[in-house]
Coordinates of C-alpha atoms in Angstrom, one line a residue:
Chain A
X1 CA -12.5 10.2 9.1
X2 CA -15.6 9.3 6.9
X3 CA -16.9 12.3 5.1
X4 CA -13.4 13.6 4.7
X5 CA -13.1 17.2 5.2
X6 CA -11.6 19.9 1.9
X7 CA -8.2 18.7 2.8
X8 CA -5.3 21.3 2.2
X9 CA -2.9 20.0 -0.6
X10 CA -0.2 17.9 0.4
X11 CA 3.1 19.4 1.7
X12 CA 6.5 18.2 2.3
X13 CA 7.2 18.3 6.0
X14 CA 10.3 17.2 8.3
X15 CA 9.7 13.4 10.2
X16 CA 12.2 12.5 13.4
X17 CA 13.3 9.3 13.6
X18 CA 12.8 7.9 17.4
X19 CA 13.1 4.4 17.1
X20 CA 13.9 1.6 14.5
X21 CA 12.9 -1.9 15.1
X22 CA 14.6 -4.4 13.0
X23 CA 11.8 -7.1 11.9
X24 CA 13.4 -8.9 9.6
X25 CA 17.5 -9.4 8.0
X26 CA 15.9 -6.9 5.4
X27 CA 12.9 -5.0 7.0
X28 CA 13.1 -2.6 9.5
X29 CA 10.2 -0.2 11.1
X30 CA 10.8 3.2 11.9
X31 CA 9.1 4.7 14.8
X32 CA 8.9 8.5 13.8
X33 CA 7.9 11.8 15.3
X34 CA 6.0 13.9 12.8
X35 CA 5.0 17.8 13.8
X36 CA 1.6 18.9 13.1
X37 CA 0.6 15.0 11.9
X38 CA -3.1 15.8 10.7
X39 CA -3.8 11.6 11.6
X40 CA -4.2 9.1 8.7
X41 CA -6.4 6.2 8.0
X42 CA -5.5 2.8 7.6
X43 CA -4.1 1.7 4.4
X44 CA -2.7 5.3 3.3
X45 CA 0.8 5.9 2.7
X46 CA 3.5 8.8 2.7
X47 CA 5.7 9.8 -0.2
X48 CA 9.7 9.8 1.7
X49 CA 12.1 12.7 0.3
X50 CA 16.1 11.9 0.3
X51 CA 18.5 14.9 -0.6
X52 CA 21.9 14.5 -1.3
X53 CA 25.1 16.9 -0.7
X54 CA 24.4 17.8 -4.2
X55 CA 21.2 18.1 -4.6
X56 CA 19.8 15.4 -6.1
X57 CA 16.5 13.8 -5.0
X58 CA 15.0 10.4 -4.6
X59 CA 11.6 9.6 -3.7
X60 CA 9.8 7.2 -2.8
X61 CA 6.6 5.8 -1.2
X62 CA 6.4 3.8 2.0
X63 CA 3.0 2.3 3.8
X64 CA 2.2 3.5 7.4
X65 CA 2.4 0.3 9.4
X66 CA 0.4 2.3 12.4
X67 CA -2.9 2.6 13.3
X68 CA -4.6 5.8 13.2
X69 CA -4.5 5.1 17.5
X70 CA -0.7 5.3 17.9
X71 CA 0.8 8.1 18.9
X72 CA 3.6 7.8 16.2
X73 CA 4.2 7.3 12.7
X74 CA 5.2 3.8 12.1
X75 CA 6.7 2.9 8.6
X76 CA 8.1 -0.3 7.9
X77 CA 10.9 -0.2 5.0
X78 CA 12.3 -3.4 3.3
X79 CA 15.9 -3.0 2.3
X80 CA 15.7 -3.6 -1.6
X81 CA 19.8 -4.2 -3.1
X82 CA 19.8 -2.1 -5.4
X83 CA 17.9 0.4 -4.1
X84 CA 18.2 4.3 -3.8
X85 CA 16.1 5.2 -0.7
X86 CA 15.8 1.9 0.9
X87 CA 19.1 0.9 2.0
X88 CA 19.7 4.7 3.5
X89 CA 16.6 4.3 5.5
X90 CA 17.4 0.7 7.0
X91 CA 20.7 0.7 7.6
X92 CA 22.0 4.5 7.8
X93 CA 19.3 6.7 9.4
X94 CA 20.0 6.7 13.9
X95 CA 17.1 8.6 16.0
X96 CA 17.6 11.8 16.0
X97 CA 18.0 12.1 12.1
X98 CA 15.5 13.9 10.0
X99 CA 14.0 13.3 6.4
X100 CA 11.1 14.7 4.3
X101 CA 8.0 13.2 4.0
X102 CA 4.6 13.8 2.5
X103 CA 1.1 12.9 3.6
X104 CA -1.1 10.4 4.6
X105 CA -1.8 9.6 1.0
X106 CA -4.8 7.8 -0.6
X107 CA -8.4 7.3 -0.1
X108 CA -9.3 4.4 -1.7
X109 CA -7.1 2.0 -0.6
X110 CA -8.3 2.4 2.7
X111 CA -10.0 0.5 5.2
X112 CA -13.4 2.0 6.7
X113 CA -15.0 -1.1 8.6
X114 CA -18.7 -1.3 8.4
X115 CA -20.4 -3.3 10.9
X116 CA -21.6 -6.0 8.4
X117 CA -18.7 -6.2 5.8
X118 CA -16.3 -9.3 6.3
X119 CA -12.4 -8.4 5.7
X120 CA -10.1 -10.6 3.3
X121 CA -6.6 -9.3 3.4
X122 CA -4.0 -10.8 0.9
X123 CA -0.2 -9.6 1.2
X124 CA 2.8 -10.5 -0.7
X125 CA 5.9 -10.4 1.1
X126 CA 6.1 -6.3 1.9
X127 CA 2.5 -5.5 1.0
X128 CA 1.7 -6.8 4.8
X129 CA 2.2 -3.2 5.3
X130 CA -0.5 -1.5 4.8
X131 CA -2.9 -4.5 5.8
X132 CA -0.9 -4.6 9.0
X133 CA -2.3 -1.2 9.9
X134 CA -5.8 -2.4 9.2
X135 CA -5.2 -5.5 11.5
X136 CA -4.0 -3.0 13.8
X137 CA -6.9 -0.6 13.7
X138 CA -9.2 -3.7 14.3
X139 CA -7.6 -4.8 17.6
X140 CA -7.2 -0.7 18.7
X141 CA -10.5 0.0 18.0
X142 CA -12.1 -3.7 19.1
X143 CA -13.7 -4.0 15.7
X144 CA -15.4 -7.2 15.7
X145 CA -15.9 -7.9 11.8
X146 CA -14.4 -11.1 10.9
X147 CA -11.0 -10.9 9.0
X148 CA -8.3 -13.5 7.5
X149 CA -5.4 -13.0 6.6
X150 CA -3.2 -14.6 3.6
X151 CA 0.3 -13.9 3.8
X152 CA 2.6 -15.1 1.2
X153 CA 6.7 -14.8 2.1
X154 CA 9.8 -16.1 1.0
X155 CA 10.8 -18.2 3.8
X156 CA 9.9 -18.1 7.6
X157 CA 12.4 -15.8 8.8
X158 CA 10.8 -13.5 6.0
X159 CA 7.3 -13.3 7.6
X160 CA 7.2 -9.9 8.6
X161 CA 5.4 -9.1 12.5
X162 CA 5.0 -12.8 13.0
X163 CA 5.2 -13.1 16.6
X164 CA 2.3 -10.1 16.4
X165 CA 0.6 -12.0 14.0
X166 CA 0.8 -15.5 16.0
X167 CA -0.1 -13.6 19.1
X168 CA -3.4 -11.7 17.5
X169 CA -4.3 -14.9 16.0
X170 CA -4.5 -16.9 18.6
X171 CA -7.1 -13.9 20.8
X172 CA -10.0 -15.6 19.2
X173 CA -11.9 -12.3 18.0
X174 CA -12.1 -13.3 15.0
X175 CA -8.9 -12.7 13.2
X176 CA -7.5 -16.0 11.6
X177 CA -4.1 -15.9 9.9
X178 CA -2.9 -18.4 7.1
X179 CA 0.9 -18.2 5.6
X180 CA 2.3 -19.6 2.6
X181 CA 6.0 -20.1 2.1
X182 CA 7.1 -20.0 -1.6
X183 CA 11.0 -20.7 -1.3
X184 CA 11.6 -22.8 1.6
X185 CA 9.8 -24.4 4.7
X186 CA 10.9 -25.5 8.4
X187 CA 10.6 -29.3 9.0
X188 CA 7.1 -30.0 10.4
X189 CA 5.3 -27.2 8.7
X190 CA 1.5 -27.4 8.0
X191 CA 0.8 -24.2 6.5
X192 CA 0.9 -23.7 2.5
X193 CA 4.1 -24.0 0.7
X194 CA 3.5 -22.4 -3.0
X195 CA 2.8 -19.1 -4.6
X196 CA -0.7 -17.4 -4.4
X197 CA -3.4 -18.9 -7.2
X198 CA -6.8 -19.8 -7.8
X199 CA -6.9 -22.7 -5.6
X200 CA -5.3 -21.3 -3.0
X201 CA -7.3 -18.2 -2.7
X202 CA -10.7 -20.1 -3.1
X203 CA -9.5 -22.0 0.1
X204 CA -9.5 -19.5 2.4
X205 CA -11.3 -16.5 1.1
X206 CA -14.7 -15.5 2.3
X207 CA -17.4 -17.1 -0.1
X208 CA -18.0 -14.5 -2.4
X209 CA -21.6 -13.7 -1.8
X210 CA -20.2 -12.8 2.0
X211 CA -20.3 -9.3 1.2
X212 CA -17.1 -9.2 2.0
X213 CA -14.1 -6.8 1.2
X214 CA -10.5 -7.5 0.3
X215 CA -7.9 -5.6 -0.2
X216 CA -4.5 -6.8 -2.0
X217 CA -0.9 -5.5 -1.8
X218 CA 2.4 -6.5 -3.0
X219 CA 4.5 -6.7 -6.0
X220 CA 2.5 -6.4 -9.0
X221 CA 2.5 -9.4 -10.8
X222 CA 1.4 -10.9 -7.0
X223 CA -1.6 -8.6 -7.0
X224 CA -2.3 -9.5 -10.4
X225 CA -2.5 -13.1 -10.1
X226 CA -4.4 -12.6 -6.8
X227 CA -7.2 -9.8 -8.0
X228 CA -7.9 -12.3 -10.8
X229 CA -8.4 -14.9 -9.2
X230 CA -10.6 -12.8 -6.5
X231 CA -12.8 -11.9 -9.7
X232 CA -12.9 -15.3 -10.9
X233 CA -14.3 -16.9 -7.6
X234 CA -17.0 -14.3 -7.7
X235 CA -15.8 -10.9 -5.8
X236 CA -17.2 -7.9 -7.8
X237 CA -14.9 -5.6 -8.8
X238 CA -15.9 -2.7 -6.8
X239 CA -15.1 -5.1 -3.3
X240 CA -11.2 -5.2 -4.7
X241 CA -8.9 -3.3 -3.3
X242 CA -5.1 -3.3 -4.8
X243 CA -1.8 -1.9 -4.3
X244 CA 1.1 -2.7 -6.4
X245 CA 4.6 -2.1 -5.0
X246 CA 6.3 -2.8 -8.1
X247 CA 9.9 -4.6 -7.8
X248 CA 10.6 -6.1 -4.3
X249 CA 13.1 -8.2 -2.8
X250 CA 10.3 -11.0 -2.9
Chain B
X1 CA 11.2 -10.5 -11.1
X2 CA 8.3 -10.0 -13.1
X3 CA 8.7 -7.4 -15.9
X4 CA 5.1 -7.2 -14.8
X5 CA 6.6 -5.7 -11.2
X6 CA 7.4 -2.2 -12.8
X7 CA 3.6 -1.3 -13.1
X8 CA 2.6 0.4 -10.2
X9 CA -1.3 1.9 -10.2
X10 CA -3.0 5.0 -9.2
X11 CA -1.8 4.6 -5.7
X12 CA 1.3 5.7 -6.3
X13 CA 0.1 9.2 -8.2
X14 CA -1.4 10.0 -4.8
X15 CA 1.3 12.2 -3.5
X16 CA 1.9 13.8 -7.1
X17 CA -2.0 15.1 -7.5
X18 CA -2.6 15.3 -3.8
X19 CA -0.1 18.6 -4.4
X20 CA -1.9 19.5 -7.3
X21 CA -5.9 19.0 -5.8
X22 CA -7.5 19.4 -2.7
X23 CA -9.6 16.9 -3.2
X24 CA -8.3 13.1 -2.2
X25 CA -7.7 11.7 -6.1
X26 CA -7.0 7.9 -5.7
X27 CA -10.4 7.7 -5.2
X28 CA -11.7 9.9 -7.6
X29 CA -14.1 7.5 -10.2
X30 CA -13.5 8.3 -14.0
X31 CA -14.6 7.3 -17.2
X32 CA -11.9 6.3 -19.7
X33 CA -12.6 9.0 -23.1
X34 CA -11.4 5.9 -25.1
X35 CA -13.2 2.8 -23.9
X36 CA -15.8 4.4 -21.8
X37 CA -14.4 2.1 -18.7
X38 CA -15.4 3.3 -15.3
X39 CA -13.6 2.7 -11.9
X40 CA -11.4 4.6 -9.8
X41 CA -7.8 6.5 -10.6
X42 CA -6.1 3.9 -8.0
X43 CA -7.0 1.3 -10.8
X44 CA -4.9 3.0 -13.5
X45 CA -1.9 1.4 -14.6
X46 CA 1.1 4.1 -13.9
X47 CA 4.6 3.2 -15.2
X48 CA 7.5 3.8 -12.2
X49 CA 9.8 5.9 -14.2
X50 CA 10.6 9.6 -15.4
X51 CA 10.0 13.0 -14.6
X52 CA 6.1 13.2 -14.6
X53 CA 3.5 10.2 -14.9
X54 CA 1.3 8.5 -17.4
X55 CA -1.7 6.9 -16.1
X56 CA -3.5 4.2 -18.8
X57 CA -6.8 2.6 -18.4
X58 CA -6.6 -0.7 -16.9
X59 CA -9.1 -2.1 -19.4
X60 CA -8.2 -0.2 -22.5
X61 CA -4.1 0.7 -22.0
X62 CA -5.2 4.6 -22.9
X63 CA -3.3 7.3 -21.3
X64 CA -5.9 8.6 -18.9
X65 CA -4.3 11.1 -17.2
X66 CA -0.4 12.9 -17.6
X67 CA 0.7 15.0 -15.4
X68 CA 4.6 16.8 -15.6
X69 CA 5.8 18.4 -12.9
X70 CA 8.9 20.8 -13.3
X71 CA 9.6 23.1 -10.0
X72 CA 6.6 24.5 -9.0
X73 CA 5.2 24.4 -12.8
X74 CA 2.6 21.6 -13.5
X75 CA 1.0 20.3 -17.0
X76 CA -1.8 18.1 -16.6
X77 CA -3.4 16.8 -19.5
X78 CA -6.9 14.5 -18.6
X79 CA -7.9 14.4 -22.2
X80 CA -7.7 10.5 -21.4
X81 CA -10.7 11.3 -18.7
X82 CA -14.3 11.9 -20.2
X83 CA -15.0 13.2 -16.4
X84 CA -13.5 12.6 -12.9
X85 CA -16.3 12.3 -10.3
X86 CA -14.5 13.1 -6.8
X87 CA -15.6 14.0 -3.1
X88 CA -14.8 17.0 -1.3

């Protein structure tokens, strides 16, 4: 949707859950139905509504994990412990149940491939969400820019959409997928095994005169460490793309 | 976690102004009135708490932009903002 038409301001509307799809202990996706969805690009997000018996609210916003292709709305949620929205949506909500939500949101952490413009995408623990919708607009749309991926989790069982990952990887169309573990590793790994820096980041990033375009999500201090870095190794600032998600379980 | 973690940026006030303009704002490009620092309002540092929002400049730490929202009443105050340059 380049050249974005006057868009109408943002209402609340009701989403049906169809399906949910439990991707990891904490993280499940929910495939919803949305009336009237006016389509989204990839990298927006919607704002979720919860209303209690009595009235009070909680909101709270989620990343569309879909491409713009899909036919649903997918979300992907990770259950945060003391959360107020989170745990209701991962654990409580069936299909057939109903909740508010509000969008697509955002415009300029978004995705619009250009035919010459490399993609670096850098996601800490949850923050794969919105960058998953990108991968997955590149393989819908058979985008042939060249894109890596640096995904930082916990452990293994924490990578969210790994077998997806693993399977897009190995295609050979260009996408190439590197994983570092901060907390623990399985016996025989060979990928990284620390937090996100400097070093890291110069490793596998496009050289900086690449032209290319990254985009960063995750908690903040993450995105922090990693858009610093990107600007140290050269990136300007107007080919950095962030999202902070504040506190997650990560 | 990071005490650092409860900064969220301009992403987040997307919903909030995208009832308030017609016009897509996280990508709306402003000038901060302060420190005369340019970039876009998905830059701006927002704190995750209370009834409306503060958004500061990320190179300055001025309030850019404050919006309250009671009911269907809104006060927006963009004092922080020598312009907003946006795209219809």
């Amino acid at each position: 949707m380049a050249g974005a038409a006057v868009l109408g301001r943002l209402t609340w509307r009701l989403a049906e859950v169809v399906d949910g799809i439990a991707e990891t202990p904490r993280v499940k996706s929910l495939v919803l139905d949305v009336p009237e969805w006016p389509g989204h690009r990839p990298g927006q997000h919607v704002d979720v509504r919860l209303t209690a018996e009595d009235g009070y609210q909680a909101q709270r916003s989620y990343s569309i994990a879909s491409p713009p292709e899909d036919a649903r709305l997918v979300l992907t949620v990770e259950r945060l412990d003391d959360g107020e929205v989170s745990p209701y949506l991962v654990d409580e909500l069936r299909p057939g149940d109903r909740f508010e939500l509000r969008g697509p949101i955002g415009g300029y952490f978004v995705w619009e491939p250009r035919p010459d413009e490399s993609v670096f995408l850098l996601a800490g623990g949850s923050g794969i969400v919105p960058l998953m919708a990108m991968i997955r607009h590149r393989e819908a749309d058979g985008i042939a820019v060249p894109a890596r991926l640096l995904y930082s989790s916990r452990t293994l069982d924490d990578v969210i959409y790994r077998a997806e990952l693993d399977e897009l990887a190995s295609r050979g169309n260009g996408l190439e997928v590197s994983h570092t573990l901060t907390r623990a590793q399985p016996p025989g790994w060979n990928g990284y095994a620390r937090r996100v820096d400097a070093a890291l980041i110069r490793d596998v990033a496009w050289p900086p005169g690449a032209g290319a375009i990254a985009f960063v999500c995750g908690p903040t201090a993450f995105v922090e460490t990693a858009a610093t870095a990107l600007a140290e190794l050269g990136y300007p600032a107007d080919r950095i793309r962030t999202e902070r998600f504040g506190p997650t379980g990560t | 976690m990071d005490d650092r973690d409860l900064l969220l940026d301009g992403n987040a006030a997307g919903g909030l102004l995208g009832e308030i303009f017609t016009a897509e704002m996280t990508s709306a490009e402003g000038r901060c009135a302060a420190c005369g620092a340019l970039g876009p309002v998905g830059e701006l540092r927002v704190y995750a708490a209370g009834p409306g929002l503060v958004a500061r400049c990320p190179v300055c730490d001025s309030v850019v932009l404050r919006v309250v929202r009671a009911g269907a009443r809104v006060w927006l105050d963009l004092r922080g903002a020598r312009f907003l340059e946006l795209r219809l």
